Coordinates of C-alpha atoms in Angstrom, one line a residue:
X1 CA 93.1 44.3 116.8
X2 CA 94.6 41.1 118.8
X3 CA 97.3 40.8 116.1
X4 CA 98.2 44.7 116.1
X5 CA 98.6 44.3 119.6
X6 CA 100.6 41.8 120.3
X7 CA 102.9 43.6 117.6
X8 CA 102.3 47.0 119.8
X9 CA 103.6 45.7 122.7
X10 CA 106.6 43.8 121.0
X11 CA 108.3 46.5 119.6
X12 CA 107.3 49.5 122.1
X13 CA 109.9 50.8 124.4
X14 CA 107.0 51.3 127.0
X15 CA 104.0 49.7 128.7
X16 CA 76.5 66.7 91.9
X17 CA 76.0 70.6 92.0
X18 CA 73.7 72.8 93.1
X19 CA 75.0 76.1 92.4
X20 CA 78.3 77.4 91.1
X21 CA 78.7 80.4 93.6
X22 CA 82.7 80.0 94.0
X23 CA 84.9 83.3 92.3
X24 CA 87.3 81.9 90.3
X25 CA 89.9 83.4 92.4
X26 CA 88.7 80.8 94.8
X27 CA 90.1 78.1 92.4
X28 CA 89.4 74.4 92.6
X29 CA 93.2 73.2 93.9
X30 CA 94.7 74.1 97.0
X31 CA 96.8 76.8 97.2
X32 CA 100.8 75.5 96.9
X33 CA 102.6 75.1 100.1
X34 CA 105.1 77.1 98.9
X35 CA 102.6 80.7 99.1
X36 CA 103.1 80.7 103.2
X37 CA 103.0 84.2 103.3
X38 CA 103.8 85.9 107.2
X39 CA 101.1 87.2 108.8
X40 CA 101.6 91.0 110.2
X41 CA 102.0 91.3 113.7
X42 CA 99.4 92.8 115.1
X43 CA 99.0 94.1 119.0
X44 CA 96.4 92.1 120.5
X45 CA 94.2 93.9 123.7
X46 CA 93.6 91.2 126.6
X47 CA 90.5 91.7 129.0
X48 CA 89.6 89.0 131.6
X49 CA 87.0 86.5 130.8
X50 CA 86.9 84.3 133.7
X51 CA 84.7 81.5 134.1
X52 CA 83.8 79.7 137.4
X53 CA 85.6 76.6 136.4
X54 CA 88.3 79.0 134.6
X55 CA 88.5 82.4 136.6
X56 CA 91.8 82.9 135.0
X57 CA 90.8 83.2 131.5
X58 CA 91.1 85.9 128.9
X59 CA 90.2 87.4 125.8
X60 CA 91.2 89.3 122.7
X61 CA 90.7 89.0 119.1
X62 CA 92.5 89.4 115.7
X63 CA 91.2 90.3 112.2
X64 CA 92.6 88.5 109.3
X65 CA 91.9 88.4 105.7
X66 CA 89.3 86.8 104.3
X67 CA 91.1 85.2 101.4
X68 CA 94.7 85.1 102.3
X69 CA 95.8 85.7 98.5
X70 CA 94.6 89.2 99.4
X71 CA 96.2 90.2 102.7
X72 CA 94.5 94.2 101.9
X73 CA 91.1 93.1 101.2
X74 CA 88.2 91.9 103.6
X75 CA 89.0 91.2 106.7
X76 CA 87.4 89.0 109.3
X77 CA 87.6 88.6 113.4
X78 CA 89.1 85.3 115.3
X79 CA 88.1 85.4 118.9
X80 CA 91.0 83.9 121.0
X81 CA 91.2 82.9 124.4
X82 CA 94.2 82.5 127.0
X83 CA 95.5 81.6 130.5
X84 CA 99.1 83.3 130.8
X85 CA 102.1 81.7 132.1
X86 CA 103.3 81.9 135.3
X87 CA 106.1 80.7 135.3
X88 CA 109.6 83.1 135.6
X89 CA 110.7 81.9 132.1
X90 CA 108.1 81.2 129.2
X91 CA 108.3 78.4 126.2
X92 CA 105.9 80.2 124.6
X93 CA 102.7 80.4 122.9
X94 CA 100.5 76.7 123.1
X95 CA 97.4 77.1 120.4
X96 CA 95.0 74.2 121.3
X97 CA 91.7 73.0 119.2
X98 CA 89.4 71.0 120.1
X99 CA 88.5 70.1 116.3
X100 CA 84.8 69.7 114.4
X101 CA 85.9 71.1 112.4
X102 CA 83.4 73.7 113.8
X103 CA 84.4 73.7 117.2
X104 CA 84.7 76.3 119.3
X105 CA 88.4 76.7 121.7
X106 CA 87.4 79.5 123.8
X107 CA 86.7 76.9 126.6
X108 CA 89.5 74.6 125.9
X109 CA 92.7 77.1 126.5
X110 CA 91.3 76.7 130.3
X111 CA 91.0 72.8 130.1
X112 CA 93.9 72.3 128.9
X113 CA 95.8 74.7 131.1
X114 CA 94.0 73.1 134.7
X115 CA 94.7 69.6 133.0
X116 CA 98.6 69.6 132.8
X117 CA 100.8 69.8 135.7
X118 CA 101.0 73.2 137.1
X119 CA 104.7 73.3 136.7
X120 CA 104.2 72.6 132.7
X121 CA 101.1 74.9 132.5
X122 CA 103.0 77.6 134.1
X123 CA 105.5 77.8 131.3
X124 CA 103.1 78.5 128.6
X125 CA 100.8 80.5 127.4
X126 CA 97.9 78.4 126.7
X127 CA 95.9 79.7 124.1
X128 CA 92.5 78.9 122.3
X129 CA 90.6 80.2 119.1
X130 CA 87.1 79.9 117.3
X131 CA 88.3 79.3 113.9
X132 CA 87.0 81.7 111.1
X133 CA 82.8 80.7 110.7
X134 CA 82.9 79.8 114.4
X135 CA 81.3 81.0 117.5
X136 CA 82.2 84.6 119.0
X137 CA 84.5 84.7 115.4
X138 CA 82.6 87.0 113.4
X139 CA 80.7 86.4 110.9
X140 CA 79.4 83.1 112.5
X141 CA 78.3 81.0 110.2
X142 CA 74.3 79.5 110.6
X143 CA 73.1 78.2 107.3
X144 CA 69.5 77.2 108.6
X145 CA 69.0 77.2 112.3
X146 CA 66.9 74.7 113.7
X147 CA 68.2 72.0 110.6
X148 CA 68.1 69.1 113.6
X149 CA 65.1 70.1 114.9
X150 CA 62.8 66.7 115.5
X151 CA 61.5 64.5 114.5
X152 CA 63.3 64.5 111.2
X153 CA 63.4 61.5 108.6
X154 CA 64.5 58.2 109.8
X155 CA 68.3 57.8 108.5
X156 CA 67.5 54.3 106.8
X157 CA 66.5 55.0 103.6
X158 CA 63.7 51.9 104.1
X159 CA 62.0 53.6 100.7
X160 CA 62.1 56.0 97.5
X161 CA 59.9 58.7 99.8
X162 CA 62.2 58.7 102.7
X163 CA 65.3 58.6 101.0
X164 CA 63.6 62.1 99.0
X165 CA 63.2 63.2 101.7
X166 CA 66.2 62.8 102.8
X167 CA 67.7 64.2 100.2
X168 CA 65.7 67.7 100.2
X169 CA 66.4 68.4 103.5
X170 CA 70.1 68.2 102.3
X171 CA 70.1 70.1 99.3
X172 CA 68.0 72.4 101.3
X173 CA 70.7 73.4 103.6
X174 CA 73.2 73.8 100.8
X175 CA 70.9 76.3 99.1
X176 CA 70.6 78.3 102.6
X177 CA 74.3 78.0 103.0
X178 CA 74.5 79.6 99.3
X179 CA 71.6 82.1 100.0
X180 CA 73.4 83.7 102.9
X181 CA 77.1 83.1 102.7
X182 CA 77.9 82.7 98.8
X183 CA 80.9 85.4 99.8
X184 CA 82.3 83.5 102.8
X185 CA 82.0 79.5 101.8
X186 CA 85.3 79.7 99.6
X187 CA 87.0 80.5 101.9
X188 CA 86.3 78.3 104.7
X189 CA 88.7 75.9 104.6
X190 CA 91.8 74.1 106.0
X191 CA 94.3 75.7 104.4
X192 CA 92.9 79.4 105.0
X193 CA 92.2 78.2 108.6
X194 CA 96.1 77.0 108.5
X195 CA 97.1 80.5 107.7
X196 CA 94.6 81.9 110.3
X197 CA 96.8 80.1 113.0
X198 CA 100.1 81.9 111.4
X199 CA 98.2 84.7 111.6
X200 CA 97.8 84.4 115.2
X201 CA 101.2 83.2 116.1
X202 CA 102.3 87.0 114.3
X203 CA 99.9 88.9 116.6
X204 CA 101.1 86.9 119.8
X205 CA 104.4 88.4 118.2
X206 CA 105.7 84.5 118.6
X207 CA 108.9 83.5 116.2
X208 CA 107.5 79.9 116.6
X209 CA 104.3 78.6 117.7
X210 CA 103.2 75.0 119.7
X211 CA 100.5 73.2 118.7
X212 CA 98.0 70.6 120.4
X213 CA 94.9 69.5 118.5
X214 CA 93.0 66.7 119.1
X215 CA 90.6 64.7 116.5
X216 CA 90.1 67.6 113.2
X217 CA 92.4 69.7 115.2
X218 CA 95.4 67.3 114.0
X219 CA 94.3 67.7 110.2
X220 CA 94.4 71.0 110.8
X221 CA 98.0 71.3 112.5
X222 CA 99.5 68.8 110.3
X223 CA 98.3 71.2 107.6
X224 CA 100.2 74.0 109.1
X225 CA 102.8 72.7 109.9
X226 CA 103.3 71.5 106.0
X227 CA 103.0 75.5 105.4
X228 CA 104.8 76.7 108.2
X229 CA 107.8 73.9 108.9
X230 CA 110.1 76.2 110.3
X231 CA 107.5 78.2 112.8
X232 CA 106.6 74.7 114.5
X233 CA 108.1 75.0 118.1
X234 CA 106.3 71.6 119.3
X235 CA 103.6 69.6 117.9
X236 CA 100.9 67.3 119.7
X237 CA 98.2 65.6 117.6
X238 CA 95.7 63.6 119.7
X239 CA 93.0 60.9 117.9
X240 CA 94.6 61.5 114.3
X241 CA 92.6 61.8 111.0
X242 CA 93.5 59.8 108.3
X243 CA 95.1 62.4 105.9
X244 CA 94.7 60.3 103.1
X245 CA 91.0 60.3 103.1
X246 CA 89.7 63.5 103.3
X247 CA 86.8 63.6 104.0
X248 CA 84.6 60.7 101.8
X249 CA 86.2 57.6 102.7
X250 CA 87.5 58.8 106.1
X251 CA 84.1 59.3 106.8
X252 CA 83.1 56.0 105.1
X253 CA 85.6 54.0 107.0
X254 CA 84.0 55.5 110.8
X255 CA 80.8 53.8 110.0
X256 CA 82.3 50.3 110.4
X257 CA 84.0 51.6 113.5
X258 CA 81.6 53.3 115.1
X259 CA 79.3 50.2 114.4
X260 CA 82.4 48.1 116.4
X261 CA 82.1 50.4 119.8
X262 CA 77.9 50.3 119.5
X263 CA 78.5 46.5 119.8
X264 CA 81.0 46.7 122.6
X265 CA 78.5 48.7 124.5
X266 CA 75.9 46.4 123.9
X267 CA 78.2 43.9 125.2
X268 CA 78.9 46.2 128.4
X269 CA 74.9 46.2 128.8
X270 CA 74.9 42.1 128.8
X271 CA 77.9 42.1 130.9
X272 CA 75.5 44.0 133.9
X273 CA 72.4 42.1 133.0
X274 CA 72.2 42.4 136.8
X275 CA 71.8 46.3 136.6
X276 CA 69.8 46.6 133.3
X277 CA 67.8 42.9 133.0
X278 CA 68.4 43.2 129.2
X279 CA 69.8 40.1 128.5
X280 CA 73.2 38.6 129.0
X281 CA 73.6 37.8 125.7
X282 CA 75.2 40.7 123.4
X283 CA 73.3 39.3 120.3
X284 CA 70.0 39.6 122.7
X285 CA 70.6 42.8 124.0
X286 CA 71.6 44.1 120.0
X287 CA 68.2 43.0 118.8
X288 CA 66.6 45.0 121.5
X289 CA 68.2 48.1 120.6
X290 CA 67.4 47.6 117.2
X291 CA 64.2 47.0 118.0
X292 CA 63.7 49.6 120.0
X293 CA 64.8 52.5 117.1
X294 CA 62.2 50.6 114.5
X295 CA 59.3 51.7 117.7
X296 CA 60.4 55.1 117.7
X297 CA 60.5 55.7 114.0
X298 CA 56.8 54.2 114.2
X299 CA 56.0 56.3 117.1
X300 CA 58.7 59.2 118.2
X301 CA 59.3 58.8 121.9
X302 CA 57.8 62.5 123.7
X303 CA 57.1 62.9 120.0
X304 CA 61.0 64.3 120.3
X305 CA 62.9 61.1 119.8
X306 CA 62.6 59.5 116.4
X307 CA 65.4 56.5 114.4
X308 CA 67.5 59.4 114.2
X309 CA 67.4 61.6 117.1
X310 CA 67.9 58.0 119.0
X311 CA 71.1 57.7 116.6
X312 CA 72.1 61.0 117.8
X313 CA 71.4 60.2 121.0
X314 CA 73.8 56.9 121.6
X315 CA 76.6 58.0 118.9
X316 CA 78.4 60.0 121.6
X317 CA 78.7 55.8 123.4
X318 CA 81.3 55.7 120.6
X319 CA 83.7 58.8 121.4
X320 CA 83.5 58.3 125.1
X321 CA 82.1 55.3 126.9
X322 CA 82.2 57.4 130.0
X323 CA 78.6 58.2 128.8
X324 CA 77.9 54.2 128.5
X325 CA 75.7 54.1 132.0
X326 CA 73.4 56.9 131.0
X327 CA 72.7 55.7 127.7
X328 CA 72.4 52.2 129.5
X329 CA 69.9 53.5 132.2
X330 CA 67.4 55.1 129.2
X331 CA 67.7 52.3 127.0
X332 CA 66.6 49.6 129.8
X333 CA 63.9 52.4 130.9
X334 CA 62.6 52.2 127.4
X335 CA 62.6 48.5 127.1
X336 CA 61.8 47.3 130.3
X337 CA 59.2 49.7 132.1
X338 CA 57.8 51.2 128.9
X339 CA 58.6 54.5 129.6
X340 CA 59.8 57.1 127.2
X341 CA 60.9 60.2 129.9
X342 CA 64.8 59.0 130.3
X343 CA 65.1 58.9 126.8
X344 CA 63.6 61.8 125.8
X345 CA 66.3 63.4 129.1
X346 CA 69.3 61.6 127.1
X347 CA 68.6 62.5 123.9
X348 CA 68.1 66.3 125.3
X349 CA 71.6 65.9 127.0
X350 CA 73.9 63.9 124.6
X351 CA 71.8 64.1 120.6
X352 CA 69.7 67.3 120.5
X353 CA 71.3 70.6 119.2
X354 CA 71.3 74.5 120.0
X355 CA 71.9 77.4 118.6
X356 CA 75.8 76.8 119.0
X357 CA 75.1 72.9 117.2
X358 CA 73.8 75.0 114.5
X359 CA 77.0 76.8 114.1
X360 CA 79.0 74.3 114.6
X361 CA 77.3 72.3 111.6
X362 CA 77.3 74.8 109.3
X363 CA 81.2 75.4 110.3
X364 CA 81.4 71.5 109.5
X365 CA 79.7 71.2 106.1
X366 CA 81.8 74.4 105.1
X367 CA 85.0 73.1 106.0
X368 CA 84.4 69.7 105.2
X369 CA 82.5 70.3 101.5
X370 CA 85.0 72.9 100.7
X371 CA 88.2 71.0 101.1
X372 CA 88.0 67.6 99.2
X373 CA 85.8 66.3 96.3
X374 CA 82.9 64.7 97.2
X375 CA 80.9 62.3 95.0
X376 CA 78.3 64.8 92.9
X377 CA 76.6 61.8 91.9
X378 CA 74.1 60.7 94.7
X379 CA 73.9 57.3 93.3
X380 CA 77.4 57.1 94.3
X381 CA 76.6 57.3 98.0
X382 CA 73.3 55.7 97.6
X383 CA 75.7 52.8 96.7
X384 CA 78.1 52.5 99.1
X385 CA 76.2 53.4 101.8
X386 CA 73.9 50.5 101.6
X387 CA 77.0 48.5 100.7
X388 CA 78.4 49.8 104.6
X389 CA 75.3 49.4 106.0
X390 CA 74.7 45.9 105.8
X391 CA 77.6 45.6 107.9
X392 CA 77.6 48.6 109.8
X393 CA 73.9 49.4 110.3
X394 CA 74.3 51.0 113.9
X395 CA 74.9 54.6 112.1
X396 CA 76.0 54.7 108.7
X397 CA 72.9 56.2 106.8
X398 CA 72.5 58.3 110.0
X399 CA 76.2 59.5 108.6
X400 CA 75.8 59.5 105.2
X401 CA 72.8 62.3 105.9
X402 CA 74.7 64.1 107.9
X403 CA 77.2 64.9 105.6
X404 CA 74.9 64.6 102.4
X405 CA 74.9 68.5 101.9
X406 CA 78.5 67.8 100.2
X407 CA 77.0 66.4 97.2
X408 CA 75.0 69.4 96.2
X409 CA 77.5 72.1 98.1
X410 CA 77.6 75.3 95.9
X411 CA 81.4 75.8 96.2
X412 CA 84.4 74.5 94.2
X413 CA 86.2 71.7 96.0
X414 CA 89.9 71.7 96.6
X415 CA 92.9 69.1 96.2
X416 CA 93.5 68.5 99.9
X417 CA 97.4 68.8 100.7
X418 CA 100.2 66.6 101.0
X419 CA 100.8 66.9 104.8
X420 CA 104.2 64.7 104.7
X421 CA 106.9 66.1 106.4
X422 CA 110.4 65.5 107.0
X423 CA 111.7 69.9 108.2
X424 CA 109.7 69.3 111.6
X425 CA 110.7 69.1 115.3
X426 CA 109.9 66.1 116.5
X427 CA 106.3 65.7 117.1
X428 CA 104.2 63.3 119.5
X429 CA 100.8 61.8 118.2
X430 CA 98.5 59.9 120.3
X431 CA 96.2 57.0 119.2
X432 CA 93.8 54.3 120.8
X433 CA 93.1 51.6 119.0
X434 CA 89.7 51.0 118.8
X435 CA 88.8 54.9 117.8
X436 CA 86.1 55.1 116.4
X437 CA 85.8 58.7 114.9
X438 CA 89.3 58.8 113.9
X439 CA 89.9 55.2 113.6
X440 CA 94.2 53.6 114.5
X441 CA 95.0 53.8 110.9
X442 CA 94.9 57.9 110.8
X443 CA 97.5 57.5 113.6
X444 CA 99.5 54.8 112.0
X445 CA 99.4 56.9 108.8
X446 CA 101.0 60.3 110.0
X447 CA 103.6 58.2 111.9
X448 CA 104.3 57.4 108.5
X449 CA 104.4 61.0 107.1
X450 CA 105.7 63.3 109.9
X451 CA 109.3 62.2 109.7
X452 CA 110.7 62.1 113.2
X453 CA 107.5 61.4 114.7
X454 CA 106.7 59.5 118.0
X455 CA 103.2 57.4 118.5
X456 CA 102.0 56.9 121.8
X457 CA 99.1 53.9 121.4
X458 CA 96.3 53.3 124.1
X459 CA 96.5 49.4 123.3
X460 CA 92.5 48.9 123.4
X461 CA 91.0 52.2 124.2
X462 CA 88.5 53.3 122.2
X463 CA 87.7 56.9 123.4
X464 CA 88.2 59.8 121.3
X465 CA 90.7 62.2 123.0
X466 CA 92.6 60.5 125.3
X467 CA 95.4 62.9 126.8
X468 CA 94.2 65.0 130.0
X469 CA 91.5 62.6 130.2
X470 CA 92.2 60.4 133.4
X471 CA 95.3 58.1 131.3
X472 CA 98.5 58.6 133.4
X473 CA 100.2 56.8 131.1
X474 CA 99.7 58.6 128.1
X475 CA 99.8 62.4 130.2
X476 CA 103.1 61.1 131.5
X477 CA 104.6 61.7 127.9
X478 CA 102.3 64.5 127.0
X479 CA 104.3 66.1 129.9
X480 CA 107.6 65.3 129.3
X481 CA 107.2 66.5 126.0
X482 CA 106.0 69.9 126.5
X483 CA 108.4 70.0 129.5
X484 CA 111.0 69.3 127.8
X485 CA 110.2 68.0 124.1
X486 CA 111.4 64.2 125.2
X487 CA 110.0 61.4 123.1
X488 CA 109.7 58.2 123.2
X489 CA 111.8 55.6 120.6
X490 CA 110.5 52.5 119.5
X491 CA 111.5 50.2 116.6
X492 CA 108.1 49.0 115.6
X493 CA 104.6 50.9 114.7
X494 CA 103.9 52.6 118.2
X495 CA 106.9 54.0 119.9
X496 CA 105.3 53.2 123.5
X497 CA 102.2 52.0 124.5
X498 CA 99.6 52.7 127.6
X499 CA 96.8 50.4 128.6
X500 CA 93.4 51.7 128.6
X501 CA 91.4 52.6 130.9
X502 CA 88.5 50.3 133.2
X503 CA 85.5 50.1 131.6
X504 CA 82.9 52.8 133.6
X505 CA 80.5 50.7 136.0
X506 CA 76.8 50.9 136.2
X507 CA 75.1 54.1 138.1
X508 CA 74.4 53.1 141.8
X509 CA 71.1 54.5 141.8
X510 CA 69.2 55.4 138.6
X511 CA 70.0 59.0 137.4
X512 CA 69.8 61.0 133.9
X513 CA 73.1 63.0 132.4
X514 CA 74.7 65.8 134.5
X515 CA 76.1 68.8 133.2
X516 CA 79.8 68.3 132.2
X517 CA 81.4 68.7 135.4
X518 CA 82.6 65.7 136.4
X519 CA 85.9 64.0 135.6
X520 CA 88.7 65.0 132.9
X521 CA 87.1 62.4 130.7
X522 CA 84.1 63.8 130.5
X523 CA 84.3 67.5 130.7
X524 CA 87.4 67.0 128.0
X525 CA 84.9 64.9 125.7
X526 CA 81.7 67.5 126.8
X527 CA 84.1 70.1 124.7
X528 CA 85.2 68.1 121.5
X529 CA 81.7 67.6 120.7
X530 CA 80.6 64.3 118.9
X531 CA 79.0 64.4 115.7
X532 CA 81.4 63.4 112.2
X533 CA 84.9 64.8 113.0
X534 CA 83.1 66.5 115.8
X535 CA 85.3 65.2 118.4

């Protein structure tokens, strides 16, 4: 990234199938941009739904069609969320995701209503949504509940029996997604979610709607905003997907960059040899990690945390390396004084999953399996994921498994859309550089595309979500935008650029994960979630 950067800063103006379930109506292509049909208005019934950290919130819900071909036939419930506006006169509807796909919004609306500047907050209505499959949405998807439950296979194929069984477990959940939802799956999807949000800006009653979306969320407004050009008011995409992969090689290509902010934590780890007595050498302190995950796939630790529940357990280092001290204080626990307990605590705070992870995956695989075409052929992945791993080998198989029910998924896949755009407003996109789950290229990439666009880089950051998260820099245009839709100009690849943030520093006294409570950065990255394109 030196090179990129010193270009930053020069021209910135600032600092194979299982089952074929899918009706043919479901088709194998996306539906054409040009069928944007309006949603009917609807009259949506608030109630309060205040939390303690958002006693302002409310809630309502909307049905929509199932398949948006057939506005008459089955319909199907979005929860929403809000926190009104306060201010005398209104700009309108904001609709904020937190992506997954799979995640839920509810929670965000509040978040991203207490993290602006009460004077920008006030003059919208901030509102949130579980996407159709998710959460208090109904039906809620759950293909097989308990799918992470440990100690599963270790992720590195090491031999023909692990790899099998590897590869059950995957077609297994594709055959429970199939046994209970055969209806639903085609139509879980980008585009039908893209239509979902028109559908919502019509029941809002709404002539235009703006959008902020971080990590899938930015797929998924750049996708409605190719259908629905004209309703755009204002358009924020934050940690930016790489359009142009969707979904194998985008997934491919996070393997090498997630592998990139493992070692930079490692690094941070020999950097406080003082704190954790793990070496001060990053090559040292790497070979104890690894080390470490070849013990626990002999001998789970609490018989909870296996190779892949301690993948699970340090992959969130790479969205957010607010997280870096915990996962530092359990690792030299482990290492140095033999003992198990803090990381059996971590993994229960940052890797395991509940009843809502279970949702949210099946929301993922449905999404993500749905929309693009995915090798069939598992010799395919078999291929190039050992080809990745022998450079990346911090989580790609770990990956490849995750997303492994795609090969065996029992719907048609679609064509994904063309998301360039040259009838929008202009439109603010935020990147850091060293992102690891939607790596700088997905940023530089819809620069390209959204004509008109303006790219705000974190030169060096490698967090995932990086507005409302502590960066006063980067809020500072978040807020002059929605204030006033001002962006910044630049002549080269970013349009401005903000440094990063300080790396975190150790814990003062030793201590396992709290509850996300703390800081912006880390309630904001406690509600993107972390898995994939969870984030």
């Amino acid at each position: 990234m030196n090179k990129r950067a010193a270009a930053l800063c020069g021209a910135a103006t600032a600092v194979a199938g299982l089952l074929a379930a899918a009706p043919a109506a479901a088709g194998s292509a996306t539906v054409p941009a040009t069928f944007a049909p309006s949603a009917p208005r609807s009259a949506l019934t608030w109630k309060d739904c205040g939390t303690k950290d958002y006693p302002a919130l409310q809630c309502s819900s909307v049905r929509v069609p199932l398949d948006h071909a057939r506005p008459g036939g089955r319909q199907i419930t979005l929860a929403l969320s809000r926190i009104r506006h306060t201010a005398k006169t209104s700009q309108g509807p904001l609709l904020v995701n937190p992506g997954g796909p799979g995640g839920s919004g509810l929670t965000l609306a509040g978040f991203v209503a207490g993290g602006l500047p009460k004077k920008v907050a006030a003059q919208y209505d901030v509102v949130g949504f579980d996407p159709r499959g998710v959460g208090k949405s109904k039906p809620a998807l759950d293909c097989r509940p308990g799918y992470f439950v440990p100690v599963r296979p270790a992720s590195v194929p090491s031999s023909p029996s692990v790899e099998r069984a590897g590869l059950d477990r995957a077609q297994g959940f594709a055959s429970a997604c199939a046994a209970k939802y055969a209806d639903v799956l085609p139509y879980i999807d980008t585009v039908s979610t893209a239509r979902d949000v028109d559908a919502i800006r019509a029941a809002l009653g709404a002539p235009k709607l703006s959008y902020f979306g971080y990590s899938y969320g930015t797929y998924l407004g750049a996708v409605y905003a190719k259908l629905y050009p004209h309703r755009v008011r204002r358009l924020v995409l934050d940690s930016i997907v790489d359009p142009t992969g969707v979904w194998y090689d985008d997934n491919m290509n996070q393997d090498h960059a997630f592998n990139a902010r493992h070692q930079a934590f490692l690094a941070w780890v020999a950097q406080h040899d003082a704190t954790y007595k793990l070496g001060k050498d990053p090559a040292k302190v790497e070979a104890e990690w690894y080390a470490m995950r070849a013990a626990v796939e002999k001998k789970p630790a609490g018989k909870k945390v296996g190779a892949g529940e301690l993948e699970d357990t340090f992959i969130p280092g790479g969205y957010y390396d607010g997280y870096w001290p915990y996962l530092a204080e359990a690792f030299a626990a482990y290492v140095k004084d033999k003992d198990p307990e803090p990381l059996v605590r971590t993994y229960k705070r940052f890797g395991a999953v509940d009843a809502a992870g279970d949702n949210g995956y099946s929301v993922y695989t449905a999404v993500q399996c749905r929309d693009a075409r995915w090798p069939r052929d598992w010799n395919t992945w078999h291929a190039d994921n050992w080809q990745a791993n022998e450079k990346a080998p911090f989580s790609t198989w770990n990956n490849a498994w995750y997303n492994a029910p795609c090969a065996f998924w029992p719907t048609s896949r679609l064509d994904p859309p063309d998301v360039s755009n040259d009838e929008l407003p202009p439109t603010l996109l935020f990147q850091a550089t060293d992102d690891a789950a939607t790596p700088y290229e997905g940023g530089v990439t819809v620069h390209r595309e959204l004509r008109g666009s303006s790219l705000v880089v974190e030169e060096g950051g490698g967090n995932h979500g990086i507005t409302l998260s502590g960066n006063t820099c980067l809020d500072r245009y978040l807020t002059d935008y929605l204030s006033t839709g001002k962006t910044p100009h630049g002549t080269g690849e970013a349009d401005a650029v903000c440094k990063k943030l300080p790396p975190p520093k150790p814990l003062t006294r030793k201590a396992t994960p709290t509850p996300v409570t703390g800081p912006n950065g880390t309630r904001l990255h406690g509600l993107l979630g972390f898995h994939g394109f969870h984030g």
